[in-house]
Short mmCIF file of C-alpha atoms and ligand atoms in Angstrom, two decimals:
data_model
loop_
_atom_site.label_atom_id
_atom_site.label_comp_id
_atom_site.label_asym_id
_atom_site.label_seq_id
_atom_site.Cartn_x
_atom_site.Cartn_y
_atom_site.Cartn_z
CA UNK A 1 -15.70 24.66 -49.95
CA UNK A 2 -14.97 21.37 -53.40
CA UNK A 3 -13.50 18.40 -52.20
CA UNK A 4 -10.35 18.48 -53.08
CA UNK A 5 -9.75 21.72 -53.31
CA UNK A 6 -6.46 24.42 -51.72
CA UNK A 7 -9.57 27.22 -49.94
CA UNK A 8 -8.21 31.04 -50.57
CA UNK A 9 -8.02 31.42 -46.66
CA UNK A 10 -4.45 31.24 -44.24
CA UNK A 11 -4.25 28.01 -43.44
CA UNK A 12 -3.27 25.65 -41.02
CA UNK A 13 -2.75 21.82 -40.12
CA UNK A 14 -1.35 19.70 -37.97
CA UNK A 15 0.13 16.73 -36.75
CA UNK A 16 -0.74 15.64 -33.06
CA UNK A 17 0.41 11.85 -32.56
CA UNK A 18 0.37 10.01 -29.39
CA UNK A 19 4.36 9.26 -28.27
CA UNK A 20 3.03 5.25 -26.72
CA UNK A 21 5.08 3.50 -29.62
CA UNK A 22 6.76 4.17 -32.56
CA UNK A 23 5.10 5.99 -35.98
CA UNK A 24 4.31 3.15 -38.66
CA UNK A 25 2.75 3.68 -42.62
CA UNK A 26 0.20 5.95 -41.32
CA UNK A 27 0.76 8.35 -39.41
CA UNK A 28 3.39 8.84 -42.33
CA UNK A 29 0.89 8.93 -44.81
CA UNK A 30 -1.49 11.32 -42.48
CA UNK A 31 1.17 13.36 -41.79
CA UNK A 32 2.18 13.94 -45.24
CA UNK A 33 -1.83 15.01 -46.14
CA UNK A 34 -2.27 17.30 -42.71
CA UNK A 35 1.22 18.94 -44.16
CA UNK A 36 0.27 18.91 -47.48
CA UNK A 37 -2.68 20.68 -47.55
CA UNK A 38 -0.87 23.48 -45.33
CA UNK A 39 1.59 23.39 -47.42
CA UNK A 40 -0.39 23.82 -51.00
CA UNK A 41 -1.90 27.31 -49.63
CA UNK A 42 1.22 28.49 -48.56
CA UNK A 43 -0.24 27.95 -44.83
CA UNK A 44 1.39 26.40 -41.44
CA UNK A 45 1.99 23.23 -40.49
CA UNK A 46 2.03 22.70 -36.65
CA UNK A 47 3.02 18.99 -34.29
CA UNK A 48 1.55 18.98 -30.99
CA UNK A 49 2.69 15.88 -29.06
CA UNK A 50 -0.59 14.25 -27.49
CA UNK A 51 1.55 12.86 -24.23
CA UNK A 52 -1.32 13.36 -21.48
CA UNK A 53 -0.99 9.75 -20.39
CA UNK A 54 2.10 9.84 -18.17
CA UNK A 55 1.83 5.48 -18.05
CA UNK A 56 1.64 4.90 -21.76
CA UNK A 57 4.31 8.06 -23.54
CA UNK A 58 7.98 8.08 -23.78
CA UNK A 59 10.77 10.62 -23.94
CA UNK A 60 11.61 7.80 -26.52
CA UNK A 61 9.49 7.51 -28.72
CA UNK A 62 8.83 11.53 -28.37
CA UNK A 63 12.64 11.26 -30.20
CA UNK A 64 12.19 9.40 -33.46
CA UNK A 65 9.00 10.24 -34.37
CA UNK A 66 10.71 14.25 -34.63
CA UNK A 67 13.68 11.59 -36.60
CA UNK A 68 11.10 9.92 -38.70
CA UNK A 69 9.18 13.13 -39.97
CA UNK A 70 13.02 14.95 -40.47
CA UNK A 71 13.21 12.14 -42.44
CA UNK A 72 10.30 11.78 -44.87
CA UNK A 73 11.16 15.74 -45.65
CA UNK A 74 7.62 17.30 -43.48
CA UNK A 75 9.20 20.70 -41.41
CA UNK A 76 6.90 22.26 -39.18
CA UNK A 77 6.47 25.45 -37.79
CA UNK A 78 7.15 27.16 -34.70
CA UNK A 79 7.31 25.20 -31.66
CA UNK A 80 6.69 21.01 -31.24
CA UNK A 81 3.48 21.93 -27.86
CA UNK A 82 3.28 19.09 -25.39
CA UNK A 83 0.24 18.56 -23.63
CA UNK A 84 1.24 16.97 -20.91
CA UNK A 85 2.88 21.16 -20.14
CA UNK A 86 -0.50 21.89 -21.15
CA UNK A 87 -2.33 20.35 -17.92
CA UNK A 88 -3.30 23.37 -15.83
CA UNK A 89 -5.75 25.01 -18.85
CA UNK A 90 -6.83 21.36 -19.01
CA UNK A 91 -7.44 21.25 -15.99
CA UNK A 92 -9.07 25.22 -15.51
CA UNK A 93 -11.81 23.85 -18.68
CA UNK A 94 -12.41 20.80 -16.60
CA UNK A 95 -13.26 23.40 -13.23
CA UNK A 96 -15.29 25.04 -15.51
CA UNK A 97 -17.59 22.16 -16.61
CA UNK A 98 -18.20 21.94 -12.71
CA UNK A 99 -18.82 24.88 -11.89
CA UNK A 100 -21.59 24.58 -14.43
CA UNK A 101 -22.50 21.56 -13.99
CA UNK A 102 -21.44 19.38 -16.39
CA UNK A 103 -19.46 17.02 -14.75
CA UNK A 104 -19.76 13.99 -12.91
CA UNK A 105 -17.34 12.23 -10.70
CA UNK A 106 -17.32 8.31 -11.96
CA UNK A 107 -15.98 5.95 -9.89
CA UNK A 108 -16.02 2.56 -11.38
CA UNK A 109 -14.05 0.38 -12.82
CA UNK A 110 -13.58 -1.47 -16.39
CA UNK A 111 -15.47 -4.08 -14.78
CA UNK A 112 -17.82 -2.33 -12.62
CA UNK A 113 -18.86 -0.56 -16.17
CA UNK A 114 -19.36 -4.20 -17.63
CA UNK A 115 -21.01 -5.77 -15.25
CA UNK A 116 -23.92 -3.44 -15.41
CA UNK A 117 -23.77 -3.26 -19.34
CA UNK A 118 -24.75 -7.12 -19.27
CA UNK A 119 -27.64 -6.71 -16.39
CA UNK A 120 -28.88 -3.75 -17.58
CA UNK A 121 -31.81 -3.55 -20.33
CA UNK A 122 -30.09 -0.03 -21.33
CA UNK A 123 -30.16 -0.04 -25.53
CA UNK A 124 -27.99 0.19 -27.35
CA UNK A 125 -24.46 -1.04 -25.68
CA UNK A 126 -21.96 0.31 -27.94
CA UNK A 127 -21.42 3.42 -29.19
CA UNK A 128 -18.71 4.31 -32.06
CA UNK A 129 -15.97 3.92 -29.20
CA UNK A 130 -16.98 1.28 -27.81
CA UNK A 131 -19.59 0.17 -25.11
CA UNK A 132 -21.84 3.75 -23.78
CA UNK A 133 -21.41 4.05 -20.17
CA UNK A 134 -24.94 3.28 -17.83
CA UNK A 135 -24.74 6.11 -16.05
CA UNK A 136 -24.11 4.41 -13.08
CA UNK A 137 -22.63 7.15 -10.95
CA UNK A 138 -24.31 10.28 -12.42
CA UNK A 139 -27.55 9.07 -10.45
CA UNK A 140 -25.33 9.37 -7.22
CA UNK A 141 -26.24 11.42 -3.86
CA UNK A 142 -25.46 14.69 -3.35
CA UNK A 143 -23.58 13.16 0.02
CA UNK A 144 -22.27 10.00 -1.57
CA UNK A 145 -20.33 11.79 -4.41
CA UNK A 146 -18.80 14.10 -2.07
CA UNK A 147 -17.79 11.15 -0.14
CA UNK A 148 -16.41 9.26 -2.14
CA UNK A 149 -14.81 12.04 -4.21
CA UNK A 150 -12.30 11.98 -1.11
CA UNK A 151 -11.57 8.66 -0.60
CA UNK A 152 -12.13 6.75 -4.62
CA UNK A 153 -9.66 7.00 -7.40
CA UNK A 154 -12.23 8.78 -10.11
CA UNK A 155 -12.73 9.68 -13.21
CA UNK A 156 -14.51 12.41 -14.55
CA UNK A 157 -17.47 12.19 -17.25
CA UNK A 158 -19.52 14.62 -19.44
CA UNK A 159 -23.31 15.07 -18.53
CA UNK A 160 -23.25 15.08 -22.46
CA UNK A 161 -27.43 15.50 -22.22
CA UNK A 162 -27.15 18.45 -20.03
CA UNK A 163 -24.61 19.57 -22.21
CA UNK A 164 -26.92 19.61 -24.71
CA UNK A 165 -29.53 21.37 -22.37
CA UNK A 166 -26.86 24.26 -21.77
CA UNK A 167 -26.39 24.65 -25.55
CA UNK A 168 -29.21 24.74 -26.46
CA UNK A 169 -30.60 27.87 -23.08
CA UNK A 170 -26.78 29.05 -24.12
CA UNK A 171 -28.73 30.11 -26.94
CA UNK A 172 -31.58 31.67 -25.60
CA UNK A 173 -33.50 28.08 -25.79
CA UNK A 174 -33.44 27.52 -29.95
CA UNK A 175 -31.41 24.67 -31.06
CA UNK A 176 -28.64 25.45 -32.12
CA UNK A 177 -27.94 23.64 -35.40
CA UNK A 178 -24.19 21.20 -33.46
CA UNK A 179 -22.79 20.62 -36.97
CA UNK A 180 -19.14 20.50 -38.07
CA UNK A 181 -18.22 20.20 -42.04
CA UNK A 182 -16.05 17.48 -43.43
CA UNK A 183 -13.95 17.55 -46.56
CA UNK A 184 -15.44 14.12 -47.67
CA UNK A 185 -18.29 13.96 -46.29
CA UNK A 186 -19.96 17.00 -45.89
CA UNK A 187 -22.21 18.13 -43.18
CA UNK A 188 -22.58 16.40 -40.88
CA UNK A 189 -24.68 17.19 -38.20
CA UNK A 190 -23.40 15.97 -34.02
CA UNK A 191 -24.12 13.18 -31.97
CA UNK A 192 -22.65 13.41 -28.99
CA UNK A 193 -25.96 11.47 -27.57
CA UNK A 194 -24.53 8.99 -29.06
CA UNK A 195 -21.54 8.10 -26.73
CA UNK A 196 -22.73 8.01 -23.43
CA UNK A 197 -21.55 10.02 -21.19
CA UNK A 198 -17.52 10.49 -22.96
CA UNK A 199 -14.64 11.08 -20.01
CA UNK A 200 -13.40 14.29 -19.87
CA UNK A 201 -10.65 13.64 -17.23
CA UNK A 202 -9.11 10.49 -16.29
CA UNK A 203 -8.80 8.63 -12.87
CA UNK A 204 -4.93 8.51 -13.97
CA UNK A 205 -4.92 11.27 -15.97
CA UNK A 206 -5.66 14.44 -16.03
CA UNK A 207 -7.61 14.85 -19.09
CA UNK A 208 -9.23 12.56 -21.57
CA UNK A 209 -7.91 13.21 -25.69
CA UNK A 210 -11.58 14.60 -26.42
CA UNK A 211 -11.10 17.79 -24.15
CA UNK A 212 -7.69 17.41 -24.60
CA UNK A 213 -7.49 18.29 -28.44
CA UNK A 214 -10.86 20.27 -28.91
CA UNK A 215 -9.12 22.99 -26.83
CA UNK A 216 -5.76 22.84 -28.24
CA UNK A 217 -6.88 22.86 -31.82
CA UNK A 218 -8.41 26.29 -31.07
CA UNK A 219 -5.92 27.33 -28.56
CA UNK A 220 -2.97 27.00 -31.51
CA UNK A 221 -5.66 28.33 -34.24
CA UNK A 222 -5.79 25.40 -36.29
CA UNK A 223 -8.41 26.31 -39.04
CA UNK A 224 -8.49 22.55 -40.36
CA UNK A 225 -8.22 19.23 -38.84
CA UNK A 226 -6.56 16.66 -41.12
CA UNK A 227 -7.16 13.55 -39.64
CA UNK A 228 -8.00 9.35 -40.26
CA UNK A 229 -10.90 8.44 -40.60
CA UNK A 230 -10.65 6.56 -37.51
CA UNK A 231 -12.24 9.77 -34.98
CA UNK A 232 -13.94 10.96 -37.67
CA UNK A 233 -17.05 9.99 -34.73
CA UNK A 234 -14.69 11.68 -31.86
CA UNK A 235 -15.51 14.69 -33.55
CA UNK A 236 -19.32 14.85 -33.20
CA UNK A 237 -18.33 15.18 -28.92
CA UNK A 238 -15.48 18.04 -30.47
CA UNK A 239 -18.31 19.97 -31.20
CA UNK A 240 -20.25 20.16 -28.33
CA UNK A 241 -17.15 20.95 -26.46
CA UNK A 242 -16.43 23.36 -29.17
CA UNK A 243 -19.97 24.34 -28.87
CA UNK A 244 -19.21 24.29 -24.23
CA UNK A 245 -16.24 27.18 -24.60
CA UNK A 246 -17.27 28.71 -27.09
CA UNK A 247 -14.30 28.05 -29.50
CA UNK A 248 -14.30 28.40 -33.63
CA UNK A 249 -14.77 25.22 -35.17
CA UNK A 250 -12.09 23.84 -37.54
CA UNK A 251 -12.54 22.66 -40.94
CA UNK A 252 -11.89 18.34 -41.75
CA UNK A 253 -10.50 16.27 -43.40
CA UNK A 254 -10.72 13.11 -42.44
CA UNK A 255 -9.12 10.78 -44.68
CA UNK A 256 -8.85 7.36 -45.47
CA UNK A 257 -6.47 5.31 -43.82
CA UNK A 258 -3.75 3.49 -44.71
CA UNK A 259 -5.06 -1.13 -44.19
CA UNK A 260 -3.59 -4.27 -44.50
CA UNK A 261 -5.02 -6.56 -47.11
CA UNK A 262 -7.50 -8.46 -45.06
CA UNK A 263 -8.36 -3.79 -43.61
CA UNK A 264 -6.89 -4.23 -40.31
CA UNK A 265 -5.03 -1.95 -39.10
CA UNK A 266 -1.58 -1.00 -39.59
CA UNK A 267 -0.77 -1.28 -35.46
CA UNK A 268 -2.46 -4.09 -35.46
CA UNK A 269 -1.44 -6.01 -38.07
CA UNK A 270 1.62 -8.18 -37.59
CA UNK A 271 5.58 -7.38 -38.56
CA UNK A 272 4.06 -3.77 -39.82
CA UNK A 273 7.84 -1.93 -39.92
CA UNK A 274 8.16 0.98 -38.35
CA UNK A 275 9.28 4.05 -40.18
CA UNK A 276 12.27 3.86 -37.86
CA UNK A 277 13.15 0.75 -38.52
CA UNK A 278 12.73 1.86 -42.75
CA UNK A 279 15.22 5.28 -41.90
CA UNK A 280 17.64 2.99 -39.79
CA UNK A 281 17.94 0.64 -42.67
CA UNK A 282 18.73 3.40 -44.22
CA UNK A 283 15.62 3.95 -46.76
CA UNK A 284 14.80 6.91 -48.41
CA UNK A 285 12.00 8.70 -46.74
CA UNK A 286 11.53 11.67 -48.93
CA UNK A 287 11.26 9.28 -51.51
CA UNK A 288 8.92 6.99 -49.74
CA UNK A 289 7.00 9.62 -48.59
CA UNK A 290 6.99 11.41 -52.28
CA UNK A 291 5.42 6.81 -52.84
CA UNK A 292 2.74 7.70 -50.71
CA UNK A 293 1.92 11.06 -52.48
CA UNK A 294 1.23 9.32 -55.36
CA UNK A 295 -0.75 6.37 -53.84
CA UNK A 296 1.79 3.47 -54.29
CA UNK A 297 1.77 1.84 -51.80
CA UNK A 298 4.35 -0.77 -50.16
CA UNK A 299 3.20 -4.34 -50.92
CA UNK A 300 0.47 -6.05 -48.86
CA UNK A 301 -0.95 -2.63 -47.84
CA UNK A 302 -3.98 -1.39 -49.36
CA UNK A 303 -6.40 2.13 -48.57
CA UNK A 304 -9.40 2.76 -47.69
CA UNK A 305 -10.78 5.97 -49.81
CA UNK A 306 -11.52 9.20 -48.02
N1 LIG B 1 -3.22 11.20 -30.89
C1 LIG B 1 -4.31 11.23 -31.84
C2 LIG B 1 -3.60 10.11 -32.21
O1 LIG B 1 -2.28 9.64 -31.95
C3 LIG B 1 -4.67 12.18 -33.15
C4 LIG B 1 -5.05 13.58 -32.44
C5 LIG B 1 -5.96 13.45 -33.69
O2 LIG B 1 -5.19 13.80 -35.05
O3 LIG B 1 -7.01 14.46 -33.12
O4 LIG B 1 -4.27 8.44 -32.08
#
């Protein structure tokens, strides 16, 4: 499929906000793109609330998200899916990876990781999403690991190197092309090792974003992932998880972001208006959505290219 074309196949997209705050214009833009991409070909647009982080997710943010989307004139198909109600599926998937020896418990705190990196000659230190885990707990002796599991809170990390080796072994020793396709970037060769051993289950949350999103996109039959380009690098990990679980790989459409004039992210931009504040101030949401569709941005906003 070439850029900008409507695919001649059934399309299912989704908008998957985390209810850790109110939505802003960047979210509106992303939701509109996912919605319109599906609707252009008569496809389905799903809404998934990514509320696995019980400490930061709030029910009042969920209510505001639903009201904001309706205000923008975006209607979704079927029931809203809440990740917090699917924890048993994530746990089962994690158990399957434990049984295959592809994850290991990690007892490190953020401070431990930072110290370890500072003290080691290990390079490179930075991956696409921050510091690369130096692998401290990967090397723990089995008896130490067992004793600590009982005594200390721990996360579970994917042993990325072992996982890639397993995908190769499952493919009769042939290294399969771990590629994925993006409407704007073309074919991408996944480099999951660039992320290091990512966390799949956190100390304080039973699944990480990576695990939940890879499983849910497949479970919901999502054919096309339309999301901001900030999540482009994470797709390499999702691609590896798809290969490990035998899940289909959707088509990706990582779009440009709305930013402030200096390229700063909206969430961090002081005073960026929330959709709720615009809605409560009496703005017409459908008209705003149409302006965003037409590329007309409020004063002080720019859009990075797709
Ligand atoms: N929940 C993620 C977020 O709000 C988006 C997940 C995705 O689109 O893959 O940033």
